[in-house]
Amino acid sequence: RKEVEQDPGPFNVPEGATVAFNCTYSNSASQSFFWYRQDCRKEPKLLMSVYSSGNEDGRFTAQLNRASQYISLLIRDSKLSDSATYLCVVNSGGGADGLTFGKGTHLIIQP
Amino acid sequence: EAGVTQFPSHSVIEKGQTVTLRCDPISGHDNLYWYRRVMGKEIKFLLHFVKESKQDESGMPNNRFLAERTGGTYSTLKVQPAELEDSGVYFCASSPLGTYYGYTFGSGTRLTVV
């Protein structure tokens, strides 16, 4: 079983729609959770951290379910510029240990 | 503020040759990480420096890979001799000491071994 699993997509979504991605992680000791965004041939960039209580940043909402080891990302009112690969990322240790990445979910927003 | 800088951006070498990748972290960032993405796979952790010390090198694939961070500033990752399966994108990331979020990645070095 992969450490972080994501549906690779692609998700083809019309502009203005709401889209949700999920991921699951296998290490129950995981402590920190993130969504990164990666554009084609670019480096990953932190989109948002994910907190147990859920958190929102503009059109983006992240949720964490520790019991089910499940993380979600919701994008409302999607824009063409949201087209990218969204990486679910987990930090399994405390401090500054390495990150464990999912393979990413490819999102295409269509005009 | 300058970001994480990696050099070269692309490298094409023949199997058996040696390649050295360089990473300049954000100034003052004591944590420095190397990651690799092989085509079709997820980004994988290679190793982690805290200043000049290797904190965790559990992700290094084999002894053909050697990472150094002299003086706790820039880091190099040498592959010697390179094999075909070493092809991929090598990312460097840095963060301040004491944080475990907000890693800043460099734009990566795309290595092709032919």
JSON list of C-alpha atoms in Angstrom, two decimals:
[
{"chain": "A", "resi": 1, "resn": "ARG", "atom": "CA", "xyz": [0.00, 0.00, 0.00]},
{"chain": "A", "resi": 2, "resn": "LYS", "atom": "CA", "xyz": [1.36, 3.42, -0.91]},
{"chain": "A", "resi": 3, "resn": "GLU", "atom": "CA", "xyz": [2.05, 5.81, 1.94]},
{"chain": "A", "resi": 4, "resn": "VAL", "atom": "CA", "xyz": [-0.04, 8.59, 0.42]},
{"chain": "A", "resi": 5, "resn": "GLU", "atom": "CA", "xyz": [-2.67, 7.69, -2.14]},
{"chain": "A", "resi": 6, "resn": "GLN", "atom": "CA", "xyz": [-4.47, 10.06, -4.48]},
{"chain": "A", "resi": 7, "resn": "ASP", "atom": "CA", "xyz": [-6.72, 9.67, -7.47]},
{"chain": "A", "resi": 8, "resn": "PRO", "atom": "CA", "xyz": [-4.45, 10.78, -10.33]},
{"chain": "A", "resi": 9, "resn": "GLY", "atom": "CA", "xyz": [-7.35, 12.11, -12.42]},
{"chain": "A", "resi": 10, "resn": "PRO", "atom": "CA", "xyz": [-7.42, 14.03, -14.63]},
{"chain": "A", "resi": 11, "resn": "PHE", "atom": "CA", "xyz": [-10.39, 15.90, -13.32]},
{"chain": "A", "resi": 12, "resn": "ASN", "atom": "CA", "xyz": [-11.92, 17.96, -16.11]},
{"chain": "A", "resi": 13, "resn": "VAL", "atom": "CA", "xyz": [-14.09, 20.65, -14.54]},
{"chain": "A", "resi": 14, "resn": "PRO", "atom": "CA", "xyz": [-15.88, 23.66, -16.05]},
{"chain": "A", "resi": 15, "resn": "GLU", "atom": "CA", "xyz": [-14.83, 27.08, -14.89]},
{"chain": "A", "resi": 16, "resn": "GLY", "atom": "CA", "xyz": [-16.85, 28.21, -11.88]},
{"chain": "A", "resi": 17, "resn": "ALA", "atom": "CA", "xyz": [-17.58, 24.71, -10.65]},
{"chain": "A", "resi": 18, "resn": "THR", "atom": "CA", "xyz": [-16.65, 23.25, -7.28]},
{"chain": "A", "resi": 19, "resn": "VAL", "atom": "CA", "xyz": [-14.21, 20.36, -7.23]},
{"chain": "A", "resi": 20, "resn": "ALA", "atom": "CA", "xyz": [-13.00, 18.14, -4.40]},
{"chain": "A", "resi": 21, "resn": "PHE", "atom": "CA", "xyz": [-9.93, 15.95, -4.10]},
{"chain": "A", "resi": 22, "resn": "ASN", "atom": "CA", "xyz": [-9.20, 13.35, -1.50]},
{"chain": "A", "resi": 23, "resn": "CYS", "atom": "CA", "xyz": [-6.19, 11.49, -0.32]},
{"chain": "A", "resi": 24, "resn": "THR", "atom": "CA", "xyz": [-5.48, 8.81, 2.24]},
{"chain": "A", "resi": 25, "resn": "TYR", "atom": "CA", "xyz": [-2.28, 8.20, 4.17]},
{"chain": "A", "resi": 26, "resn": "SER", "atom": "CA", "xyz": [-1.07, 4.98, 5.72]},
{"chain": "A", "resi": 27, "resn": "ASN", "atom": "CA", "xyz": [1.09, 6.15, 8.63]},
{"chain": "A", "resi": 28, "resn": "SER", "atom": "CA", "xyz": [-1.15, 6.77, 11.62]},
{"chain": "A", "resi": 29, "resn": "ALA", "atom": "CA", "xyz": [1.73, 8.57, 13.35]},
{"chain": "A", "resi": 30, "resn": "SER", "atom": "CA", "xyz": [1.69, 11.32, 10.73]},
{"chain": "A", "resi": 31, "resn": "GLN", "atom": "CA", "xyz": [1.60, 14.72, 12.32]},
{"chain": "A", "resi": 32, "resn": "SER", "atom": "CA", "xyz": [1.50, 17.38, 9.64]},
{"chain": "A", "resi": 33, "resn": "PHE", "atom": "CA", "xyz": [-0.47, 17.56, 6.45]},
{"chain": "A", "resi": 34, "resn": "PHE", "atom": "CA", "xyz": [-0.30, 19.80, 3.42]},
{"chain": "A", "resi": 35, "resn": "TRP", "atom": "CA", "xyz": [-1.60, 20.42, -0.03]},
{"chain": "A", "resi": 36, "resn": "TYR", "atom": "CA", "xyz": [1.00, 21.51, -2.56]},
{"chain": "A", "resi": 37, "resn": "ARG", "atom": "CA", "xyz": [0.34, 22.71, -6.07]},
{"chain": "A", "resi": 38, "resn": "GLN", "atom": "CA", "xyz": [2.65, 21.87, -8.95]},
{"chain": "A", "resi": 39, "resn": "ASP", "atom": "CA", "xyz": [2.40, 23.42, -12.37]},
{"chain": "A", "resi": 40, "resn": "CYS", "atom": "CA", "xyz": [3.78, 21.60, -15.39]},
{"chain": "A", "resi": 41, "resn": "ARG", "atom": "CA", "xyz": [7.59, 21.43, -15.26]},
{"chain": "A", "resi": 42, "resn": "LYS", "atom": "CA", "xyz": [7.71, 23.62, -12.16]},
{"chain": "A", "resi": 43, "resn": "GLU", "atom": "CA", "xyz": [8.53, 23.01, -8.52]},
{"chain": "A", "resi": 44, "resn": "PRO", "atom": "CA", "xyz": [5.89, 22.16, -5.90]},
{"chain": "A", "resi": 45, "resn": "LYS", "atom": "CA", "xyz": [4.54, 25.17, -4.04]},
{"chain": "A", "resi": 46, "resn": "LEU", "atom": "CA", "xyz": [2.77, 25.07, -0.72]},
{"chain": "A", "resi": 47, "resn": "LEU", "atom": "CA", "xyz": [-0.93, 25.75, -1.19]},
{"chain": "A", "resi": 48, "resn": "MET", "atom": "CA", "xyz": [-2.04, 25.30, 2.39]},
{"chain": "A", "resi": 49, "resn": "SER", "atom": "CA", "xyz": [-1.45, 23.35, 5.55]},
{"chain": "A", "resi": 50, "resn": "VAL", "atom": "CA", "xyz": [-4.27, 21.12, 6.77]},
{"chain": "A", "resi": 51, "resn": "TYR", "atom": "CA", "xyz": [-5.42, 21.34, 10.38]},
{"chain": "A", "resi": 52, "resn": "SER", "atom": "CA", "xyz": [-7.57, 18.95, 12.38]},
{"chain": "A", "resi": 53, "resn": "SER", "atom": "CA", "xyz": [-10.33, 21.51, 12.74]},
{"chain": "A", "resi": 54, "resn": "GLY", "atom": "CA", "xyz": [-10.37, 22.16, 9.00]},
{"chain": "A", "resi": 55, "resn": "ASN", "atom": "CA", "xyz": [-9.23, 25.40, 7.48]},
{"chain": "A", "resi": 56, "resn": "GLU", "atom": "CA", "xyz": [-10.12, 27.74, 4.70]},
{"chain": "A", "resi": 57, "resn": "ASP", "atom": "CA", "xyz": [-8.08, 30.08, 2.54]},
{"chain": "A", "resi": 58, "resn": "GLY", "atom": "CA", "xyz": [-10.23, 32.03, 0.13]},
{"chain": "A", "resi": 59, "resn": "ARG", "atom": "CA", "xyz": [-11.79, 29.58, -2.31]},
{"chain": "A", "resi": 60, "resn": "PHE", "atom": "CA", "xyz": [-9.84, 26.66, -0.87]},
{"chain": "A", "resi": 61, "resn": "THR", "atom": "CA", "xyz": [-10.96, 24.51, 2.06]},
{"chain": "A", "resi": 62, "resn": "ALA", "atom": "CA", "xyz": [-8.94, 21.68, 3.55]},
{"chain": "A", "resi": 63, "resn": "GLN", "atom": "CA", "xyz": [-10.20, 19.00, 5.91]},
{"chain": "A", "resi": 64, "resn": "LEU", "atom": "CA", "xyz": [-8.43, 16.30, 7.90]},
{"chain": "A", "resi": 65, "resn": "ASN", "atom": "CA", "xyz": [-9.98, 13.17, 9.35]},
{"chain": "A", "resi": 66, "resn": "ARG", "atom": "CA", "xyz": [-7.36, 11.52, 11.55]},
{"chain": "A", "resi": 67, "resn": "ALA", "atom": "CA", "xyz": [-9.55, 8.56, 12.42]},
{"chain": "A", "resi": 68, "resn": "SER", "atom": "CA", "xyz": [-9.98, 7.65, 8.76]},
{"chain": "A", "resi": 69, "resn": "GLN", "atom": "CA", "xyz": [-6.51, 8.94, 7.78]},
{"chain": "A", "resi": 70, "resn": "TYR", "atom": "CA", "xyz": [-8.12, 11.00, 5.09]},
{"chain": "A", "resi": 71, "resn": "ILE", "atom": "CA", "xyz": [-7.41, 14.51, 3.79]},
{"chain": "A", "resi": 72, "resn": "SER", "atom": "CA", "xyz": [-9.53, 16.56, 1.42]},
{"chain": "A", "resi": 73, "resn": "LEU", "atom": "CA", "xyz": [-9.25, 19.74, -0.60]},
{"chain": "A", "resi": 74, "resn": "LEU", "atom": "CA", "xyz": [-12.26, 21.65, -1.90]},
{"chain": "A", "resi": 75, "resn": "ILE", "atom": "CA", "xyz": [-11.93, 24.37, -4.51]},
{"chain": "A", "resi": 76, "resn": "ARG", "atom": "CA", "xyz": [-14.95, 26.62, -5.01]},
{"chain": "A", "resi": 77, "resn": "ASP", "atom": "CA", "xyz": [-15.64, 28.84, -8.01]},
{"chain": "A", "resi": 78, "resn": "SER", "atom": "CA", "xyz": [-12.76, 27.28, -9.92]},
{"chain": "A", "resi": 79, "resn": "LYS", "atom": "CA", "xyz": [-10.65, 29.49, -12.18]},
{"chain": "A", "resi": 80, "resn": "LEU", "atom": "CA", "xyz": [-8.70, 28.61, -15.29]},
{"chain": "A", "resi": 81, "resn": "SER", "atom": "CA", "xyz": [-5.55, 29.38, -13.30]},
{"chain": "A", "resi": 82, "resn": "ASP", "atom": "CA", "xyz": [-6.39, 26.58, -10.86]},
{"chain": "A", "resi": 83, "resn": "SER", "atom": "CA", "xyz": [-5.36, 24.05, -13.52]},
{"chain": "A", "resi": 84, "resn": "ALA", "atom": "CA", "xyz": [-2.40, 22.21, -12.04]},
{"chain": "A", "resi": 85, "resn": "THR", "atom": "CA", "xyz": [-1.43, 19.03, -10.22]},
{"chain": "A", "resi": 86, "resn": "TYR", "atom": "CA", "xyz": [-2.39, 19.00, -6.54]},
{"chain": "A", "resi": 87, "resn": "LEU", "atom": "CA", "xyz": [-0.09, 17.03, -4.29]},
{"chain": "A", "resi": 88, "resn": "CYS", "atom": "CA", "xyz": [-1.19, 15.60, -0.96]},
{"chain": "A", "resi": 89, "resn": "VAL", "atom": "CA", "xyz": [1.79, 15.71, 1.36]},
{"chain": "A", "resi": 90, "resn": "VAL", "atom": "CA", "xyz": [2.39, 14.29, 4.82]},
{"chain": "A", "resi": 91, "resn": "ASN", "atom": "CA", "xyz": [5.15, 14.86, 7.33]},
{"chain": "A", "resi": 92, "resn": "SER", "atom": "CA", "xyz": [5.35, 11.72, 9.40]},
{"chain": "A", "resi": 93, "resn": "GLY", "atom": "CA", "xyz": [7.68, 12.93, 12.08]},
{"chain": "A", "resi": 94, "resn": "GLY", "atom": "CA", "xyz": [7.99, 15.87, 14.36]},
{"chain": "A", "resi": 95, "resn": "GLY", "atom": "CA", "xyz": [10.46, 18.61, 13.72]},
{"chain": "A", "resi": 96, "resn": "ALA", "atom": "CA", "xyz": [11.79, 18.91, 10.21]},
{"chain": "A", "resi": 97, "resn": "ASP", "atom": "CA", "xyz": [11.66, 15.39, 8.82]},
{"chain": "A", "resi": 98, "resn": "GLY", "atom": "CA", "xyz": [11.25, 14.71, 5.16]},
{"chain": "A", "resi": 99, "resn": "LEU", "atom": "CA", "xyz": [7.90, 14.98, 3.44]},
{"chain": "A", "resi": 100, "resn": "THR", "atom": "CA", "xyz": [6.00, 12.06, 1.90]},
{"chain": "A", "resi": 101, "resn": "PHE", "atom": "CA", "xyz": [4.23, 12.98, -1.32]},
{"chain": "A", "resi": 102, "resn": "GLY", "atom": "CA", "xyz": [1.31, 11.50, -3.14]},
{"chain": "A", "resi": 103, "resn": "LYS", "atom": "CA", "xyz": [1.59, 11.21, -6.91]},
{"chain": "A", "resi": 104, "resn": "GLY", "atom": "CA", "xyz": [-0.80, 14.10, -7.32]},
{"chain": "A", "resi": 105, "resn": "THR", "atom": "CA", "xyz": [-4.21, 14.75, -8.81]},
{"chain": "A", "resi": 106, "resn": "HIS", "atom": "CA", "xyz": [-4.26, 16.50, -12.16]},
{"chain": "A", "resi": 107, "resn": "LEU", "atom": "CA", "xyz": [-6.93, 19.19, -12.46]},
{"chain": "A", "resi": 108, "resn": "ILE", "atom": "CA", "xyz": [-7.97, 20.80, -15.73]},
{"chain": "A", "resi": 109, "resn": "ILE", "atom": "CA", "xyz": [-10.36, 23.73, -15.59]},
{"chain": "A", "resi": 110, "resn": "GLN", "atom": "CA", "xyz": [-12.16, 24.17, -18.87]},
{"chain": "A", "resi": 111, "resn": "PRO", "atom": "CA", "xyz": [-13.54, 27.50, -20.11]},
{"chain": "B", "resi": 1, "resn": "GLU", "atom": "CA", "xyz": [14.46, 37.60, -0.84]},
{"chain": "B", "resi": 2, "resn": "ALA", "atom": "CA", "xyz": [16.15, 35.15, -3.23]},
{"chain": "B", "resi": 3, "resn": "GLY", "atom": "CA", "xyz": [14.52, 31.74, -3.38]},
{"chain": "B", "resi": 4, "resn": "VAL", "atom": "CA", "xyz": [16.12, 28.32, -3.48]},
{"chain": "B", "resi": 5, "resn": "THR", "atom": "CA", "xyz": [18.42, 28.17, -6.48]},
{"chain": "B", "resi": 6, "resn": "GLN", "atom": "CA", "xyz": [19.43, 25.01, -8.27]},
{"chain": "B", "resi": 7, "resn": "PHE", "atom": "CA", "xyz": [22.04, 24.51, -10.93]},
{"chain": "B", "resi": 8, "resn": "PRO", "atom": "CA", "xyz": [22.04, 23.30, -13.62]},
{"chain": "B", "resi": 9, "resn": "SER", "atom": "CA", "xyz": [18.41, 23.41, -14.64]},
{"chain": "B", "resi": 10, "resn": "HIS", "atom": "CA", "xyz": [18.99, 20.59, -17.12]},
{"chain": "B", "resi": 11, "resn": "SER", "atom": "CA", "xyz": [21.74, 18.02, -17.54]},
{"chain": "B", "resi": 12, "resn": "VAL", "atom": "CA", "xyz": [22.11, 15.27, -20.12]},
{"chain": "B", "resi": 13, "resn": "ILE", "atom": "CA", "xyz": [24.91, 12.82, -19.46]},
{"chain": "B", "resi": 14, "resn": "GLU", "atom": "CA", "xyz": [25.92, 9.39, -20.64]},
{"chain": "B", "resi": 15, "resn": "LYS", "atom": "CA", "xyz": [25.62, 6.32, -18.49]},
{"chain": "B", "resi": 16, "resn": "GLY", "atom": "CA", "xyz": [28.75, 5.93, -16.42]},
{"chain": "B", "resi": 17, "resn": "GLN", "atom": "CA", "xyz": [29.56, 9.62, -16.25]},
{"chain": "B", "resi": 18, "resn": "THR", "atom": "CA", "xyz": [29.52, 11.78, -13.17]},
{"chain": "B", "resi": 19, "resn": "VAL", "atom": "CA", "xyz": [27.16, 14.67, -12.52]},
{"chain": "B", "resi": 20, "resn": "THR", "atom": "CA", "xyz": [27.10, 17.16, -9.68]},
{"chain": "B", "resi": 21, "resn": "LEU", "atom": "CA", "xyz": [23.98, 19.09, -8.84]},
{"chain": "B", "resi": 22, "resn": "ARG", "atom": "CA", "xyz": [24.08, 22.21, -6.73]},
{"chain": "B", "resi": 23, "resn": "CYS", "atom": "CA", "xyz": [21.54, 23.80, -4.43]},
{"chain": "B", "resi": 24, "resn": "ASP", "atom": "CA", "xyz": [21.72, 27.23, -2.79]},
{"chain": "B", "resi": 25, "resn": "PRO", "atom": "CA", "xyz": [19.07, 27.45, -0.07]},
{"chain": "B", "resi": 26, "resn": "ILE", "atom": "CA", "xyz": [17.41, 30.60, 1.12]},
{"chain": "B", "resi": 27, "resn": "SER", "atom": "CA", "xyz": [19.88, 32.51, 3.25]},
{"chain": "B", "resi": 28, "resn": "GLY", "atom": "CA", "xyz": [19.57, 31.57, 6.89]},
{"chain": "B", "resi": 29, "resn": "HIS", "atom": "CA", "xyz": [17.69, 28.34, 6.28]},
{"chain": "B", "resi": 30, "resn": "ASP", "atom": "CA", "xyz": [19.46, 25.63, 8.26]},
{"chain": "B", "resi": 31, "resn": "ASN", "atom": "CA", "xyz": [17.28, 22.81, 6.94]},
{"chain": "B", "resi": 32, "resn": "LEU", "atom": "CA", "xyz": [18.10, 21.64, 3.44]},
{"chain": "B", "resi": 33, "resn": "TYR", "atom": "CA", "xyz": [16.43, 18.72, 1.69]},
{"chain": "B", "resi": 34, "resn": "TRP", "atom": "CA", "xyz": [16.95, 16.82, -1.51]},
{"chain": "B", "resi": 35, "resn": "TYR", "atom": "CA", "xyz": [14.04, 15.14, -3.27]},
{"chain": "B", "resi": 36, "resn": "ARG", "atom": "CA", "xyz": [13.72, 13.31, -6.56]},
{"chain": "B", "resi": 37, "resn": "ARG", "atom": "CA", "xyz": [10.88, 12.64, -8.96]},
{"chain": "B", "resi": 38, "resn": "VAL", "atom": "CA", "xyz": [11.35, 9.78, -11.36]},
{"chain": "B", "resi": 39, "resn": "MET", "atom": "CA", "xyz": [8.96, 9.80, -14.33]},
{"chain": "B", "resi": 40, "resn": "GLY", "atom": "CA", "xyz": [5.59, 8.35, -13.44]},
{"chain": "B", "resi": 41, "resn": "LYS", "atom": "CA", "xyz": [6.38, 8.20, -9.74]},
{"chain": "B", "resi": 42, "resn": "GLU", "atom": "CA", "xyz": [5.79, 10.44, -6.78]},
{"chain": "B", "resi": 43, "resn": "ILE", "atom": "CA", "xyz": [8.34, 12.89, -5.43]},
{"chain": "B", "resi": 44, "resn": "LYS", "atom": "CA", "xyz": [10.56, 11.01, -3.01]},
{"chain": "B", "resi": 45, "resn": "PHE", "atom": "CA", "xyz": [12.68, 12.22, -0.13]},
{"chain": "B", "resi": 46, "resn": "LEU", "atom": "CA", "xyz": [16.43, 11.62, -0.49]},
{"chain": "B", "resi": 47, "resn": "LEU", "atom": "CA", "xyz": [18.07, 13.30, 2.47]},
{"chain": "B", "resi": 48, "resn": "HIS", "atom": "CA", "xyz": [18.00, 16.12, 4.97]},
{"chain": "B", "resi": 49, "resn": "PHE", "atom": "CA", "xyz": [20.78, 18.37, 6.22]},
{"chain": "B", "resi": 50, "resn": "VAL", "atom": "CA", "xyz": [20.65, 20.47, 9.34]},
{"chain": "B", "resi": 51, "resn": "LYS", "atom": "CA", "xyz": [23.38, 23.00, 8.74]},
{"chain": "B", "resi": 52, "resn": "GLU", "atom": "CA", "xyz": [26.33, 20.89, 7.58]},
{"chain": "B", "resi": 53, "resn": "SER", "atom": "CA", "xyz": [25.21, 17.65, 9.24]},
{"chain": "B", "resi": 54, "resn": "LYS", "atom": "CA", "xyz": [23.23, 14.88, 7.60]},
{"chain": "B", "resi": 55, "resn": "GLN", "atom": "CA", "xyz": [20.14, 14.47, 9.73]},
{"chain": "B", "resi": 56, "resn": "ASP", "atom": "CA", "xyz": [18.50, 11.75, 7.67]},
{"chain": "B", "resi": 57, "resn": "GLU", "atom": "CA", "xyz": [19.80, 10.09, 4.52]},
{"chain": "B", "resi": 58, "resn": "SER", "atom": "CA", "xyz": [17.42, 7.17, 4.55]},
{"chain": "B", "resi": 59, "resn": "GLY", "atom": "CA", "xyz": [16.08, 8.02, 1.11]},
{"chain": "B", "resi": 60, "resn": "MET", "atom": "CA", "xyz": [19.40, 7.89, -0.73]},
{"chain": "B", "resi": 61, "resn": "PRO", "atom": "CA", "xyz": [19.02, 5.09, -3.27]},
{"chain": "B", "resi": 62, "resn": "ASN", "atom": "CA", "xyz": [22.54, 3.68, -3.15]},
{"chain": "B", "resi": 63, "resn": "ASN", "atom": "CA", "xyz": [26.19, 4.55, -2.64]},
{"chain": "B", "resi": 64, "resn": "ARG", "atom": "CA", "xyz": [26.49, 6.10, -6.09]},
{"chain": "B", "resi": 65, "resn": "PHE", "atom": "CA", "xyz": [24.86, 9.18, -4.59]},
{"chain": "B", "resi": 66, "resn": "LEU", "atom": "CA", "xyz": [26.90, 11.50, -2.39]},
{"chain": "B", "resi": 67, "resn": "ALA", "atom": "CA", "xyz": [25.55, 14.67, -0.83]},
{"chain": "B", "resi": 68, "resn": "GLU", "atom": "CA", "xyz": [27.57, 17.33, 0.90]},
{"chain": "B", "resi": 69, "resn": "ARG", "atom": "CA", "xyz": [26.89, 20.64, 2.52]},
{"chain": "B", "resi": 70, "resn": "THR", "atom": "CA", "xyz": [30.18, 22.23, 3.37]},
{"chain": "B", "resi": 71, "resn": "GLY", "atom": "CA", "xyz": [29.93, 25.07, 5.84]},
{"chain": "B", "resi": 72, "resn": "GLY", "atom": "CA", "xyz": [26.19, 24.68, 6.13]},
{"chain": "B", "resi": 73, "resn": "THR", "atom": "CA", "xyz": [25.47, 26.85, 3.12]},
{"chain": "B", "resi": 74, "resn": "TYR", "atom": "CA", "xyz": [25.04, 25.41, -0.36]},
{"chain": "B", "resi": 75, "resn": "SER", "atom": "CA", "xyz": [24.78, 21.70, -0.99]},
{"chain": "B", "resi": 76, "resn": "THR", "atom": "CA", "xyz": [25.91, 19.41, -3.78]},
{"chain": "B", "resi": 77, "resn": "LEU", "atom": "CA", "xyz": [24.55, 16.06, -4.85]},
{"chain": "B", "resi": 78, "resn": "LYS", "atom": "CA", "xyz": [26.93, 13.95, -6.90]},
{"chain": "B", "resi": 79, "resn": "VAL", "atom": "CA", "xyz": [25.93, 10.89, -8.84]},
{"chain": "B", "resi": 80, "resn": "GLN", "atom": "CA", "xyz": [28.86, 8.67, -9.79]},
{"chain": "B", "resi": 81, "resn": "PRO", "atom": "CA", "xyz": [28.63, 6.68, -11.95]},
{"chain": "B", "resi": 82, "resn": "ALA", "atom": "CA", "xyz": [25.23, 7.64, -13.32]},
{"chain": "B", "resi": 83, "resn": "GLU", "atom": "CA", "xyz": [22.81, 4.93, -14.41]},
{"chain": "B", "resi": 84, "resn": "LEU", "atom": "CA", "xyz": [19.76, 5.17, -16.66]},
{"chain": "B", "resi": 85, "resn": "GLU", "atom": "CA", "xyz": [17.36, 4.86, -13.72]},
{"chain": "B", "resi": 86, "resn": "ASP", "atom": "CA", "xyz": [18.84, 7.98, -12.15]},
{"chain": "B", "resi": 87, "resn": "SER", "atom": "CA", "xyz": [17.01, 10.10, -14.71]},
{"chain": "B", "resi": 88, "resn": "GLY", "atom": "CA", "xyz": [14.44, 12.38, -13.16]},
{"chain": "B", "resi": 89, "resn": "VAL", "atom": "CA", "xyz": [13.94, 15.78, -11.61]},
{"chain": "B", "resi": 90, "resn": "TYR", "atom": "CA", "xyz": [15.98, 16.53, -8.51]},
{"chain": "B", "resi": 91, "resn": "PHE", "atom": "CA", "xyz": [14.46, 19.13, -6.21]},
{"chain": "B", "resi": 92, "resn": "CYS", "atom": "CA", "xyz": [16.09, 20.92, -3.36]},
{"chain": "B", "resi": 93, "resn": "ALA", "atom": "CA", "xyz": [14.10, 22.55, -0.57]},
{"chain": "B", "resi": 94, "resn": "SER", "atom": "CA", "xyz": [14.97, 24.59, 2.48]},
{"chain": "B", "resi": 95, "resn": "SER", "atom": "CA", "xyz": [13.29, 25.81, 5.63]},
{"chain": "B", "resi": 96, "resn": "PRO", "atom": "CA", "xyz": [14.27, 27.61, 8.81]},
{"chain": "B", "resi": 97, "resn": "LEU", "atom": "CA", "xyz": [15.33, 25.54, 11.78]},
{"chain": "B", "resi": 98, "resn": "GLY", "atom": "CA", "xyz": [12.46, 24.53, 14.00]},
{"chain": "B", "resi": 99, "resn": "THR", "atom": "CA", "xyz": [9.75, 24.64, 11.35]},
{"chain": "B", "resi": 100, "resn": "TYR", "atom": "CA", "xyz": [8.14, 21.64, 9.70]},
{"chain": "B", "resi": 101, "resn": "TYR", "atom": "CA", "xyz": [6.02, 23.47, 7.21]},
{"chain": "B", "resi": 102, "resn": "GLY", "atom": "CA", "xyz": [6.54, 26.07, 4.57]},
{"chain": "B", "resi": 103, "resn": "TYR", "atom": "CA", "xyz": [9.30, 24.30, 2.74]},
{"chain": "B", "resi": 104, "resn": "THR", "atom": "CA", "xyz": [10.44, 26.32, -0.25]},
{"chain": "B", "resi": 105, "resn": "PHE", "atom": "CA", "xyz": [11.45, 24.26, -3.24]},
{"chain": "B", "resi": 106, "resn": "GLY", "atom": "CA", "xyz": [13.90, 25.15, -5.92]},
{"chain": "B", "resi": 107, "resn": "SER", "atom": "CA", "xyz": [12.88, 24.80, -9.55]},
{"chain": "B", "resi": 108, "resn": "GLY", "atom": "CA", "xyz": [14.73, 21.52, -9.84]},
{"chain": "B", "resi": 109, "resn": "THR", "atom": "CA", "xyz": [17.41, 19.96, -12.01]},
{"chain": "B", "resi": 110, "resn": "ARG", "atom": "CA", "xyz": [16.15, 17.74, -14.80]},
{"chain": "B", "resi": 111, "resn": "LEU", "atom": "CA", "xyz": [18.69, 14.96, -15.19]},
{"chain": "B", "resi": 112, "resn": "THR", "atom": "CA", "xyz": [18.64, 12.69, -18.21]},
{"chain": "B", "resi": 113, "resn": "VAL", "atom": "CA", "xyz": [21.03, 9.76, -18.35]},
{"chain": "B", "resi": 114, "resn": "VAL", "atom": "CA", "xyz": [21.37, 8.28, -21.83]}
]
